[in-house]
PDB file of C-alpha atoms and ligand atoms in Angstrom:
ATOM      1  CA  UNK A  16      -0.193   0.310   0.131  1.00 57.00           C
ATOM      2  CA  UNK A  17       1.313   3.533  -0.986  1.00 64.00           C
ATOM      3  CA  UNK A  18       2.738   5.772   1.752  1.00 73.00           C
ATOM      4  CA  UNK A  19       0.164   8.158   3.873  1.00 89.00           C
ATOM      5  CA  UNK A  20       0.435  11.916   2.142  1.00 94.00           C
ATOM      6  CA  UNK A  21       0.755  14.187   5.538  1.00 96.00           C
ATOM      7  CA  UNK A  22       2.583  16.741   3.899  1.00 97.00           C
ATOM      8  CA  UNK A  23       1.406  19.317   1.495  1.00 98.00           C
ATOM      9  CA  UNK A  24       3.810  22.240  -0.046  1.00 98.00           C
ATOM     10  CA  UNK A  25       1.933  25.343  -0.726  1.00 97.00           C
ATOM     11  CA  UNK A  26       4.268  27.365  -3.279  1.00 96.00           C
ATOM     12  CA  UNK A  27       3.212  31.261  -2.568  1.00 94.00           C
ATOM     13  CA  UNK A  28       6.166  32.890  -3.721  1.00 92.00           C
ATOM     14  CA  UNK A  29       4.848  34.536  -6.782  1.00 86.00           C
ATOM     15  CA  UNK A  30       4.586  38.439  -7.188  1.00 85.00           C
ATOM     16  CA  UNK A  31       1.252  38.194  -8.065  1.00 82.00           C
ATOM     17  CA  UNK A  32       0.931  40.934 -10.853  1.00 88.00           C
ATOM     18  CA  UNK A  33      -1.675  40.538 -12.355  1.00 90.00           C
ATOM     19  CA  UNK A  34      -3.617  42.110  -9.640  1.00 87.00           C
ATOM     20  CA  UNK A  35      -2.041  45.199  -9.143  1.00 92.00           C
ATOM     21  CA  UNK A  36      -2.114  47.480  -7.560  1.00 92.00           C
ATOM     22  CA  UNK A  37      -3.618  45.679  -4.995  1.00 87.00           C
ATOM     23  CA  UNK A  38      -0.418  43.336  -4.729  1.00 87.00           C
ATOM     24  CA  UNK A  39       1.518  46.001  -4.227  1.00 88.00           C
ATOM     25  CA  UNK A  40       0.801  45.534  -0.119  1.00 86.00           C
ATOM     26  CA  UNK A  41      -1.450  42.375  -0.080  1.00 89.00           C
ATOM     27  CA  UNK A  42       0.056  39.005  -1.139  1.00 91.00           C
ATOM     28  CA  UNK A  43      -2.604  37.965  -3.660  1.00 91.00           C
ATOM     29  CA  UNK A  44      -2.793  34.576  -1.500  1.00 91.00           C
ATOM     30  CA  UNK A  45      -4.549  36.832   1.356  1.00 91.00           C
ATOM     31  CA  UNK A  46      -7.174  38.394  -0.766  1.00 92.00           C
ATOM     32  CA  UNK A  47     -10.453  37.453  -0.378  1.00 94.00           C
ATOM     33  CA  UNK A  48     -12.896  35.608  -2.194  1.00 95.00           C
ATOM     34  CA  UNK A  49     -16.424  36.353  -0.246  1.00 95.00           C
ATOM     35  CA  UNK A  50     -14.655  36.830   3.098  1.00 92.00           C
ATOM     36  CA  UNK A  51     -12.053  34.264   3.460  1.00 93.00           C
ATOM     37  CA  UNK A  52      -8.716  34.766   1.888  1.00 94.00           C
ATOM     38  CA  UNK A  53      -7.568  32.618  -1.010  1.00 94.00           C
ATOM     39  CA  UNK A  54      -5.121  30.362   1.090  1.00 94.00           C
ATOM     40  CA  UNK A  55      -7.644  29.054   3.501  1.00 94.00           C
ATOM     41  CA  UNK A  56      -9.447  27.779   0.623  1.00 95.00           C
ATOM     42  CA  UNK A  57      -6.176  25.502  -0.189  1.00 96.00           C
ATOM     43  CA  UNK A  58      -5.787  24.973   3.452  1.00 95.00           C
ATOM     44  CA  UNK A  59      -9.498  23.307   4.179  1.00 94.00           C
ATOM     45  CA  UNK A  60      -8.962  21.375   1.757  1.00 96.00           C
ATOM     46  CA  UNK A  61      -5.468  19.748   2.302  1.00 96.00           C
ATOM     47  CA  UNK A  62      -6.727  19.596   6.211  1.00 95.00           C
ATOM     48  CA  UNK A  63      -9.855  17.572   4.800  1.00 94.00           C
ATOM     49  CA  UNK A  64      -7.316  15.271   2.851  1.00 95.00           C
ATOM     50  CA  UNK A  65      -5.409  14.384   5.733  1.00 95.00           C
ATOM     51  CA  UNK A  66      -2.412  16.801   6.070  1.00 96.00           C
ATOM     52  CA  UNK A  67      -0.875  17.666   9.079  1.00 95.00           C
ATOM     53  CA  UNK A  68       2.119  19.538   7.879  1.00 96.00           C
ATOM     54  CA  UNK A  69       1.997  22.231   5.865  1.00 97.00           C
ATOM     55  CA  UNK A  70       4.742  23.800   3.858  1.00 97.00           C
ATOM     56  CA  UNK A  71       4.682  27.391   2.686  1.00 96.00           C
ATOM     57  CA  UNK A  72       7.452  28.481  -0.228  1.00 96.00           C
ATOM     58  CA  UNK A  73       7.347  32.574   0.081  1.00 94.00           C
ATOM     59  CA  UNK A  74       9.257  35.319  -0.991  1.00 92.00           C
ATOM     60  CA  UNK A  75       9.784  38.896   0.356  1.00 88.00           C
ATOM     61  CA  UNK A  76       7.031  40.675   1.162  1.00 84.00           C
ATOM     62  CA  UNK A  77       4.885  37.997   1.993  1.00 86.00           C
ATOM     63  CA  UNK A  78       4.480  38.518   5.891  1.00 86.00           C
ATOM     64  CA  UNK A  79       0.883  39.278   6.290  1.00 87.00           C
ATOM     65  CA  UNK A  80       0.478  35.095   5.076  1.00 88.00           C
ATOM     66  CA  UNK A  81       2.562  34.459   8.059  1.00 87.00           C
ATOM     67  CA  UNK A  82       0.904  36.917  10.234  1.00 87.00           C
ATOM     68  CA  UNK A  83      -2.590  35.538   9.318  1.00 89.00           C
ATOM     69  CA  UNK A  84      -1.929  31.884  10.779  1.00 87.00           C
ATOM     70  CA  UNK A  85      -0.884  33.060  14.224  1.00 83.00           C
ATOM     71  CA  UNK A  86      -3.957  33.528  16.876  1.00 83.00           C
ATOM     72  CA  UNK A  87      -4.703  37.038  17.102  1.00 83.00           C
ATOM     73  CA  UNK A  88      -5.087  37.057  21.178  1.00 86.00           C
ATOM     74  CA  UNK A  89      -6.318  40.569  21.238  1.00 89.00           C
ATOM     75  CA  UNK A  90      -9.163  39.757  19.024  1.00 88.00           C
ATOM     76  CA  UNK A  91     -10.410  36.046  20.196  1.00 89.00           C
ATOM     77  CA  UNK A  92     -10.592  38.104  23.478  1.00 91.00           C
ATOM     78  CA  UNK A  93     -12.653  41.086  22.369  1.00 91.00           C
ATOM     79  CA  UNK A  94     -15.306  38.482  20.601  1.00 89.00           C
ATOM     80  CA  UNK A  95     -15.110  36.417  23.433  1.00 90.00           C
ATOM     81  CA  UNK A  96     -16.314  39.272  25.877  1.00 91.00           C
ATOM     82  CA  UNK A  97     -19.157  40.829  23.454  1.00 91.00           C
ATOM     83  CA  UNK A  98     -20.023  36.375  23.384  1.00 89.00           C
ATOM     84  CA  UNK A  99     -19.798  36.624  19.756  1.00 90.00           C
ATOM     85  CA  UNK A 100     -19.690  33.099  19.561  1.00 89.00           C
ATOM     86  CA  UNK A 101     -20.027  32.584  15.906  1.00 89.00           C
ATOM     87  CA  UNK A 102     -17.017  34.338  14.743  1.00 90.00           C
ATOM     88  CA  UNK A 103     -15.049  32.895  17.459  1.00 90.00           C
ATOM     89  CA  UNK A 104     -15.583  29.602  15.673  1.00 89.00           C
ATOM     90  CA  UNK A 105     -14.543  30.683  12.502  1.00 87.00           C
ATOM     91  CA  UNK A 106     -11.372  33.111  13.891  1.00 86.00           C
ATOM     92  CA  UNK A 107     -10.781  29.391  15.923  1.00 85.00           C
ATOM     93  CA  UNK A 108     -11.583  27.527  12.431  1.00 84.00           C
ATOM     94  CA  UNK A 109      -8.456  29.206  10.864  1.00 85.00           C
ATOM     95  CA  UNK A 110      -5.789  28.670  13.641  1.00 84.00           C
ATOM     96  CA  UNK A 111      -3.055  26.055  12.874  1.00 85.00           C
ATOM     97  CA  UNK A 112      -1.738  23.501  15.852  1.00 85.00           C
ATOM     98  CA  UNK A 113       1.640  24.939  16.731  1.00 86.00           C
ATOM     99  CA  UNK A 114       4.542  23.794  14.825  1.00 89.00           C
ATOM    100  CA  UNK A 115       2.067  22.510  12.053  1.00 93.00           C
ATOM    101  CA  UNK A 116       3.201  25.210   9.351  1.00 94.00           C
ATOM    102  CA  UNK A 117       6.817  25.914   8.182  1.00 94.00           C
ATOM    103  CA  UNK A 118       7.774  28.861   5.758  1.00 94.00           C
ATOM    104  CA  UNK A 119      10.704  28.485   3.441  1.00 95.00           C
ATOM    105  CA  UNK A 120      11.939  31.217   1.413  1.00 94.00           C
ATOM    106  CA  UNK A 121      12.440  31.302  -2.327  1.00 94.00           C
ATOM    107  CA  UNK A 122      15.318  33.754  -3.157  1.00 90.00           C
ATOM    108  CA  UNK A 123      14.770  33.822  -6.438  1.00 90.00           C
ATOM    109  CA  UNK A 124      11.810  33.452  -8.695  1.00 89.00           C
ATOM    110  CA  UNK A 125      13.246  30.834 -10.935  1.00 93.00           C
ATOM    111  CA  UNK A 126       9.561  28.892 -11.358  1.00 94.00           C
ATOM    112  CA  UNK A 127       7.212  26.415  -9.489  1.00 96.00           C
ATOM    113  CA  UNK A 128       9.811  23.279  -9.916  1.00 97.00           C
ATOM    114  CA  UNK A 129      12.437  25.533  -8.210  1.00 96.00           C
ATOM    115  CA  UNK A 130       9.796  26.632  -5.276  1.00 96.00           C
ATOM    116  CA  UNK A 131       8.544  22.866  -4.702  1.00 97.00           C
ATOM    117  CA  UNK A 132      12.588  22.050  -4.688  1.00 96.00           C
ATOM    118  CA  UNK A 133      12.919  24.777  -2.183  1.00 96.00           C
ATOM    119  CA  UNK A 134      11.383  22.698   0.583  1.00 96.00           C
ATOM    120  CA  UNK A 135      13.007  19.513  -0.196  1.00 96.00           C
ATOM    121  CA  UNK A 136      14.664  19.004   3.203  1.00 95.00           C
ATOM    122  CA  UNK A 137      11.464  19.239   5.140  1.00 95.00           C
ATOM    123  CA  UNK A 138       9.677  16.841   2.875  1.00 95.00           C
ATOM    124  CA  UNK A 139      12.757  14.060   3.159  1.00 89.00           C
ATOM    125  CA  UNK A 140      11.807  10.481   1.771  1.00 92.00           C
ATOM    126  CA  UNK A 141       7.911  10.637   1.488  1.00 94.00           C
ATOM    127  CA  UNK A 142       5.505  11.390  -1.051  1.00 96.00           C
ATOM    128  CA  UNK A 143       4.365  14.876  -0.531  1.00 97.00           C
ATOM    129  CA  UNK A 144       1.623  17.065  -1.754  1.00 98.00           C
ATOM    130  CA  UNK A 145       1.579  20.494  -4.060  1.00 98.00           C
ATOM    131  CA  UNK A 146      -1.362  22.674  -4.078  1.00 98.00           C
ATOM    132  CA  UNK A 147      -1.527  26.010  -5.863  1.00 97.00           C
ATOM    133  CA  UNK A 148      -3.656  27.891  -4.430  1.00 95.00           C
ATOM    134  CA  UNK A 149      -4.634  30.104  -7.165  1.00 95.00           C
ATOM    135  CA  UNK A 150      -6.628  26.986  -8.429  1.00 97.00           C
ATOM    136  CA  UNK A 151      -9.473  26.997  -6.038  1.00 97.00           C
ATOM    137  CA  UNK A 152     -11.621  23.766  -6.550  1.00 97.00           C
ATOM    138  CA  UNK A 153     -15.121  23.325  -5.253  1.00 95.00           C
ATOM    139  CA  UNK A 154     -16.777  20.183  -5.117  1.00 91.00           C
ATOM    140  CA  UNK A 155     -18.788  17.622  -2.748  1.00 92.00           C
ATOM    141  CA  UNK A 156     -15.513  15.887  -1.966  1.00 95.00           C
ATOM    142  CA  UNK A 157     -12.220  18.239  -1.597  1.00 95.00           C
ATOM    143  CA  UNK A 158     -10.261  17.683  -4.603  1.00 97.00           C
ATOM    144  CA  UNK A 159      -6.855  16.565  -2.825  1.00 97.00           C
ATOM    145  CA  UNK A 160      -9.085  14.100  -0.961  1.00 96.00           C
ATOM    146  CA  UNK A 161     -10.390  12.458  -3.842  1.00 96.00           C
ATOM    147  CA  UNK A 162      -6.524  12.104  -5.122  1.00 96.00           C
ATOM    148  CA  UNK A 163      -5.597  10.377  -1.802  1.00 95.00           C
ATOM    149  CA  UNK A 164      -7.948   8.112  -1.951  1.00 94.00           C
ATOM    150  CA  UNK A 165      -7.035   7.305  -6.134  1.00 92.00           C
ATOM    151  CA  UNK A 166      -3.486   7.834  -4.985  1.00 93.00           C
ATOM    152  CA  UNK A 167      -3.911   4.769  -1.961  1.00 91.00           C
ATOM    153  CA  UNK A 168      -5.059   2.296  -4.963  1.00 88.00           C
ATOM    154  CA  UNK A 169      -2.435   3.438  -7.948  1.00 88.00           C
ATOM    155  CA  UNK A 170       0.920   4.656  -6.007  1.00 90.00           C
ATOM    156  CA  UNK A 171       2.923   6.661  -8.861  1.00 91.00           C
ATOM    157  CA  UNK A 172       2.899  10.123  -8.686  1.00 96.00           C
ATOM    158  CA  UNK A 173      -0.579  11.543  -9.374  1.00 96.00           C
ATOM    159  CA  UNK A 174      -1.720  15.226 -10.605  1.00 97.00           C
ATOM    160  CA  UNK A 175      -5.308  16.590 -11.276  1.00 97.00           C
ATOM    161  CA  UNK A 176      -6.229  16.913 -14.475  1.00 96.00           C
ATOM    162  CA  UNK A 177      -9.063  18.368 -17.304  1.00 94.00           C
ATOM    163  CA  UNK A 178      -9.989  18.836 -20.376  1.00 93.00           C
ATOM    164  CA  UNK A 179      -9.453  22.670 -21.585  1.00 94.00           C
ATOM    165  CA  UNK A 180     -10.103  24.268 -24.788  1.00 95.00           C
ATOM    166  CA  UNK A 181      -7.014  23.343 -27.623  1.00 93.00           C
ATOM    167  CA  UNK A 182      -6.367  26.835 -27.763  1.00 95.00           C
ATOM    168  CA  UNK A 183      -5.458  27.144 -24.246  1.00 95.00           C
ATOM    169  CA  UNK A 184      -2.770  24.571 -24.062  1.00 95.00           C
ATOM    170  CA  UNK A 185      -0.120  27.074 -23.770  1.00 95.00           C
ATOM    171  CA  UNK A 186      -1.436  28.353 -20.223  1.00 95.00           C
ATOM    172  CA  UNK A 187      -0.643  24.486 -18.672  1.00 96.00           C
ATOM    173  CA  UNK A 188       1.202  21.308 -18.355  1.00 97.00           C
ATOM    174  CA  UNK A 189      -0.416  19.310 -20.575  1.00 96.00           C
ATOM    175  CA  UNK A 190      -0.119  15.448 -20.499  1.00 95.00           C
ATOM    176  CA  UNK A 191       0.020  13.335 -23.415  1.00 94.00           C
ATOM    177  CA  UNK A 192      -2.236  10.287 -22.090  1.00 90.00           C
ATOM    178  CA  UNK A 193      -1.707   6.237 -22.504  1.00 75.00           C
ATOM    179  CA  UNK A 194      -4.584   4.158 -21.063  1.00 65.00           C
ATOM    180  CA  UNK A 195      -7.157   5.322 -19.235  1.00 65.00           C
ATOM    181  CA  UNK A 196      -7.883   3.424 -16.091  1.00 62.00           C
ATOM    182  CA  UNK A 197     -11.665   5.086 -14.412  1.00 71.00           C
ATOM    183  CA  UNK A 198     -11.072   8.359 -13.655  1.00 85.00           C
ATOM    184  CA  UNK A 199      -6.889   7.974 -13.474  1.00 88.00           C
ATOM    185  CA  UNK A 200      -5.158   8.351 -16.843  1.00 90.00           C
ATOM    186  CA  UNK A 201      -1.826   6.815 -16.837  1.00 92.00           C
ATOM    187  CA  UNK A 202       0.896   9.788 -18.611  1.00 94.00           C
ATOM    188  CA  UNK A 203       2.761   8.908 -21.479  1.00 94.00           C
ATOM    189  CA  UNK A 204       4.558  12.761 -20.897  1.00 95.00           C
ATOM    190  CA  UNK A 205       3.802  15.743 -19.844  1.00 96.00           C
ATOM    191  CA  UNK A 206       5.228  18.998 -21.268  1.00 96.00           C
ATOM    192  CA  UNK A 207       4.873  22.362 -20.047  1.00 96.00           C
ATOM    193  CA  UNK A 208       2.858  24.956 -21.617  1.00 96.00           C
ATOM    194  CA  UNK A 209       3.003  23.365 -25.447  1.00 96.00           C
ATOM    195  CA  UNK A 210       1.242  25.703 -28.566  1.00 95.00           C
ATOM    196  CA  UNK A 211      -1.993  24.251 -28.951  1.00 95.00           C
ATOM    197  CA  UNK A 212      -0.401  22.591 -32.387  1.00 95.00           C
ATOM    198  CA  UNK A 213       2.288  20.884 -30.452  1.00 94.00           C
ATOM    199  CA  UNK A 214       0.067  19.860 -27.469  1.00 94.00           C
ATOM    200  CA  UNK A 215       0.085  16.150 -27.297  1.00 93.00           C
ATOM    201  CA  UNK A 216      -3.453  16.417 -25.829  1.00 91.00           C
ATOM    202  CA  UNK A 217      -5.948  18.952 -24.107  1.00 92.00           C
ATOM    203  CA  UNK A 218      -5.661  17.241 -20.736  1.00 93.00           C
ATOM    204  CA  UNK A 219      -4.331  19.886 -18.514  1.00 96.00           C
ATOM    205  CA  UNK A 220      -2.874  19.668 -15.428  1.00 97.00           C
ATOM    206  CA  UNK A 221      -4.299  21.824 -12.668  1.00 97.00           C
ATOM    207  CA  UNK A 222      -2.774  22.761  -9.256  1.00 97.00           C
ATOM    208  CA  UNK A 223      -2.990  19.681  -6.914  1.00 98.00           C
ATOM    209  CA  UNK A 224       0.028  16.797  -7.449  1.00 98.00           C
ATOM    210  CA  UNK A 225       0.607  13.998  -5.208  1.00 97.00           C
ATOM    211  CA  UNK A 226       4.651  13.567  -5.731  1.00 97.00           C
ATOM    212  CA  UNK A 227       7.035  10.642  -4.825  1.00 96.00           C
ATOM    213  CA  UNK A 228      10.412  12.420  -3.431  1.00 96.00           C
ATOM    214  CA  UNK A 229      11.866  11.075  -6.792  1.00 95.00           C
ATOM    215  CA  UNK A 230      10.691  14.259  -8.303  1.00 96.00           C
ATOM    216  CA  UNK A 231      12.827  16.014  -5.383  1.00 96.00           C
ATOM    217  CA  UNK A 232      15.933  14.254  -6.711  1.00 95.00           C
ATOM    218  CA  UNK A 233      14.980  14.629 -10.418  1.00 95.00           C
ATOM    219  CA  UNK A 234      14.856  18.594  -9.895  1.00 94.00           C
ATOM    220  CA  UNK A 235      18.406  18.719  -8.007  1.00 89.00           C
ATOM    221  CA  UNK A 236      19.205  19.122 -11.547  1.00 84.00           C
ATOM    222  CA  UNK A 237      18.059  22.395 -11.807  1.00 80.00           C
ATOM    223  CA  UNK A 238      17.170  22.055 -15.622  1.00 84.00           C
ATOM    224  CA  UNK A 239      15.593  25.206 -16.988  1.00 87.00           C
ATOM    225  CA  UNK A 240      12.211  24.598 -19.227  1.00 86.00           C
ATOM    226  CA  UNK A 241       9.642  26.821 -20.598  1.00 88.00           C
ATOM    227  CA  UNK A 242      10.035  30.439 -20.000  1.00 85.00           C
ATOM    228  CA  UNK A 243      13.398  29.765 -18.405  1.00 89.00           C
ATOM    229  CA  UNK A 244      12.148  28.544 -15.172  1.00 91.00           C
ATOM    230  CA  UNK A 245      12.686  25.281 -13.844  1.00 94.00           C
ATOM    231  CA  UNK A 246       9.478  23.543 -14.506  1.00 95.00           C
ATOM    232  CA  UNK A 247       7.776  21.219 -11.850  1.00 97.00           C
ATOM    233  CA  UNK A 248       6.196  19.472 -15.012  1.00 97.00           C
ATOM    234  CA  UNK A 249       9.673  18.357 -16.171  1.00 96.00           C
ATOM    235  CA  UNK A 250      10.578  17.001 -13.478  1.00 96.00           C
ATOM    236  CA  UNK A 251       7.376  15.140 -13.382  1.00 97.00           C
ATOM    237  CA  UNK A 252       8.301  14.101 -16.814  1.00 96.00           C
ATOM    238  CA  UNK A 253      11.199  12.404 -16.077  1.00 95.00           C
ATOM    239  CA  UNK A 254      10.125  10.239 -13.523  1.00 96.00           C
ATOM    240  CA  UNK A 255       7.750   9.119 -16.477  1.00 96.00           C
ATOM    241  CA  UNK A 256      11.116   8.467 -18.391  1.00 95.00           C
ATOM    242  CA  UNK A 257      12.422   6.478 -15.464  1.00 95.00           C
ATOM    243  CA  UNK A 258       9.216   3.853 -15.429  1.00 94.00           C
ATOM    244  CA  UNK A 259       8.112   5.778 -12.278  1.00 94.00           C
ATOM    245  CA  UNK A 260       3.936   5.505 -13.674  1.00 94.00           C
ATOM    246  CA  UNK A 261       2.518   9.110 -13.482  1.00 95.00           C
ATOM    247  CA  UNK A 262      -1.487   9.144 -13.538  1.00 95.00           C
ATOM    248  CA  UNK A 263      -3.770  12.284 -14.431  1.00 96.00           C
ATOM    249  CA  UNK A 264      -7.011  12.302 -12.395  1.00 96.00           C
ATOM    250  CA  UNK A 265     -10.151  13.576 -13.089  1.00 95.00           C
ATOM    251  CA  UNK A 266     -11.098  14.749 -10.314  1.00 96.00           C
ATOM    252  CA  UNK A 267     -14.933  15.945  -9.826  1.00 96.00           C
ATOM    253  CA  UNK A 268     -15.586  19.209  -8.916  1.00 96.00           C
ATOM    254  CA  UNK A 269     -15.833  23.044 -10.425  1.00 96.00           C
ATOM    255  CA  UNK A 270     -12.083  24.761 -10.949  1.00 97.00           C
ATOM    256  CA  UNK A 271     -11.562  28.678 -10.674  1.00 97.00           C
ATOM    257  CA  UNK A 272      -8.465  29.676 -12.359  1.00 96.00           C
ATOM    258  CA  UNK A 273      -8.015  32.559  -9.356  1.00 95.00           C
ATOM    259  CA  UNK A 274      -4.885  33.815 -11.089  1.00 93.00           C
ATOM    260  CA  UNK A 275      -6.937  35.737 -13.397  1.00 94.00           C
ATOM    261  CA  UNK A 276      -9.202  38.467 -12.791  1.00 94.00           C
ATOM    262  CA  UNK A 277     -12.451  36.891 -14.329  1.00 96.00           C
ATOM    263  CA  UNK A 278     -11.587  33.627 -12.549  1.00 96.00           C
ATOM    264  CA  UNK A 279     -11.052  35.494  -9.185  1.00 96.00           C
ATOM    265  CA  UNK A 280     -14.822  37.283 -10.017  1.00 96.00           C
ATOM    266  CA  UNK A 281     -16.286  34.204 -11.315  1.00 96.00           C
ATOM    267  CA  UNK A 282     -15.195  32.543  -7.878  1.00 97.00           C
ATOM    268  CA  UNK A 283     -16.521  35.344  -6.148  1.00 96.00           C
ATOM    269  CA  UNK A 284     -19.469  34.851  -6.988  1.00 96.00           C
ATOM    270  CA  UNK A 285     -19.800  31.394  -7.312  1.00 96.00           C
ATOM    271  CA  UNK A 286     -18.907  30.879  -3.433  1.00 95.00           C
ATOM    272  CA  UNK A 287     -21.456  34.034  -2.823  1.00 96.00           C
ATOM    273  CA  UNK A 288     -24.026  32.572  -4.153  1.00 95.00           C
ATOM    274  CA  UNK A 289     -23.585  29.287  -2.086  1.00 93.00           C
ATOM    275  CA  UNK A 290     -24.306  31.345   0.989  1.00 94.00           C
ATOM    276  CA  UNK A 291     -27.486  31.091   2.256  1.00 94.00           C
ATOM    277  CA  UNK A 292     -26.593  35.017   4.153  1.00 93.00           C
ATOM    278  CA  UNK A 293     -25.843  36.201   0.707  1.00 95.00           C
ATOM    279  CA  UNK A 294     -27.626  34.207  -1.993  1.00 95.00           C
ATOM    280  CA  UNK A 295     -31.268  36.117  -2.127  1.00 95.00           C
ATOM    281  CA  UNK A 296     -29.387  39.877  -2.234  1.00 95.00           C
ATOM    282  CA  UNK A 297     -26.750  38.840  -5.157  1.00 94.00           C
ATOM    283  CA  UNK A 298     -29.076  36.683  -6.927  1.00 94.00           C
ATOM    284  CA  UNK A 299     -31.638  39.732  -7.354  1.00 93.00           C
ATOM    285  CA  UNK A 300     -28.467  41.923  -7.885  1.00 93.00           C
ATOM    286  CA  UNK A 301     -27.402  39.582 -10.752  1.00 92.00           C
ATOM    287  CA  UNK A 302     -30.857  39.426 -12.490  1.00 91.00           C
ATOM    288  CA  UNK A 303     -31.456  43.401 -12.348  1.00 89.00           C
ATOM    289  CA  UNK A 304     -27.804  43.816 -13.913  1.00 87.00           C
ATOM    290  CA  UNK A 305     -27.843  41.635 -16.324  1.00 87.00           C
ATOM    291  CA  UNK A 306     -31.450  42.948 -17.479  1.00 86.00           C
ATOM    292  CA  UNK A 307     -30.868  46.397 -17.294  1.00 85.00           C
ATOM    293  CA  UNK A 308     -27.371  45.802 -18.824  1.00 76.00           C
ATOM    294  CA  UNK A 309     -26.299  48.550 -16.395  1.00 74.00           C
ATOM    295  CA  UNK A 310     -22.670  48.406 -14.850  1.00 70.00           C
ATOM    296  CA  UNK A 311     -20.660  50.829 -12.549  1.00 67.00           C
ATOM    297  CA  UNK A 312     -20.138  54.167 -13.835  1.00 62.00           C
TER     298      UNK A 312
HETATM  299  C1  LIG B 405       1.562  26.240 -12.932  1.00 93.23           C
HETATM  300  C2  LIG B 405       2.169  24.944 -14.026  1.00 93.23           C
HETATM  301  C3  LIG B 405       1.451  24.110 -15.171  1.00 93.23           C
HETATM  302  C4  LIG B 405       0.098  24.071 -14.276  1.00 93.23           C
HETATM  303  C5  LIG B 405      -0.494  25.107 -13.846  1.00 93.23           C
HETATM  304  C6  LIG B 405      -2.163  24.852 -13.013  1.00 93.23           C
HETATM  305  O1  LIG B 405       1.433  27.115 -14.309  1.00 93.23           O
HETATM  306  O2  LIG B 405       3.613  24.968 -14.391  1.00 93.23           O
HETATM  307  O3  LIG B 405       1.780  22.961 -15.556  1.00 93.23           O
HETATM  308  O4  LIG B 405      -0.967  23.544 -15.485  1.00 93.23           O
HETATM  309  O5  LIG B 405       0.504  25.740 -12.818  1.00 93.23           O
HETATM  310  O6  LIG B 405      -2.497  26.116 -12.554  1.00 93.23           O
HETATM  311  P1  LIG B 405       1.260  28.399 -13.831  1.00 93.23           P
HETATM  312  O7  LIG B 405      -0.226  28.730 -13.984  1.00 93.23           O
HETATM  313  O8  LIG B 405       1.663  29.051 -12.648  1.00 93.23           O
HETATM  314  O9  LIG B 405       1.781  29.601 -15.217  1.00 93.23           O
END
């Protein structure tokens, strides 16, 4: 049986330039979907999947992210005194156990593969998850949990995958697919951001991975790939060449690309509509906007 996955790496060193000027002082991962920071969705998903050690690969300017995971004693005390139990509960749900989180700095922006490699000493010789908080996945069963259950059957490496329009392949890692094993597809190869005419399929890698430590050894070579960066996709592809199975897992759920403004807005609306306290007013507002075509001036 495959070894239990208890560690997850969250690469959060990116500058978030697509969200300037907001990201001039606020890390993108702290930006809110309704009232929860983007990163909280990834943390909750990881916890639901049994992850107990959370490794953040950060960079300069991300201290707000570190503060977010600290207990806020003054706030907790104030809420307690005022009897605001529901808010206190919301706050407590974000508190992390002491020692459960580690922060590693990526000193240079050398790519996703490099960011993951920066955490190698904290991973050691065990399988681990990688979660890209930009990819927010809504689903009845959290995506990483679905993957861990599948991984316990298959072993190897596993990446989340979904079909994308063929003209979009150059935004993703793309799988060269072989046999279909239920919701898991065995990959024959993987390419980072191929042009549509060169893409081996339209099955894109989405930001959830379960990887073996061999991927970290592959990253030791520091080989530059697409965009002149060290790519995680290339290190996983090398495992395939070395005979280690890699599966694409077709998850059940809706993925929002919160690395883009359009995706962030869509996620905001979708998560707000899922909330009992917001649904009715928002539905009416959206209906009126669509009916009148009237936007903010
Ligand atoms: C990264 C990965 C890519 C993957 C994508 C999923 O790209 O390099 O393989 O398909 O995340 O969101 P990025 O979006 O950081 O450019």
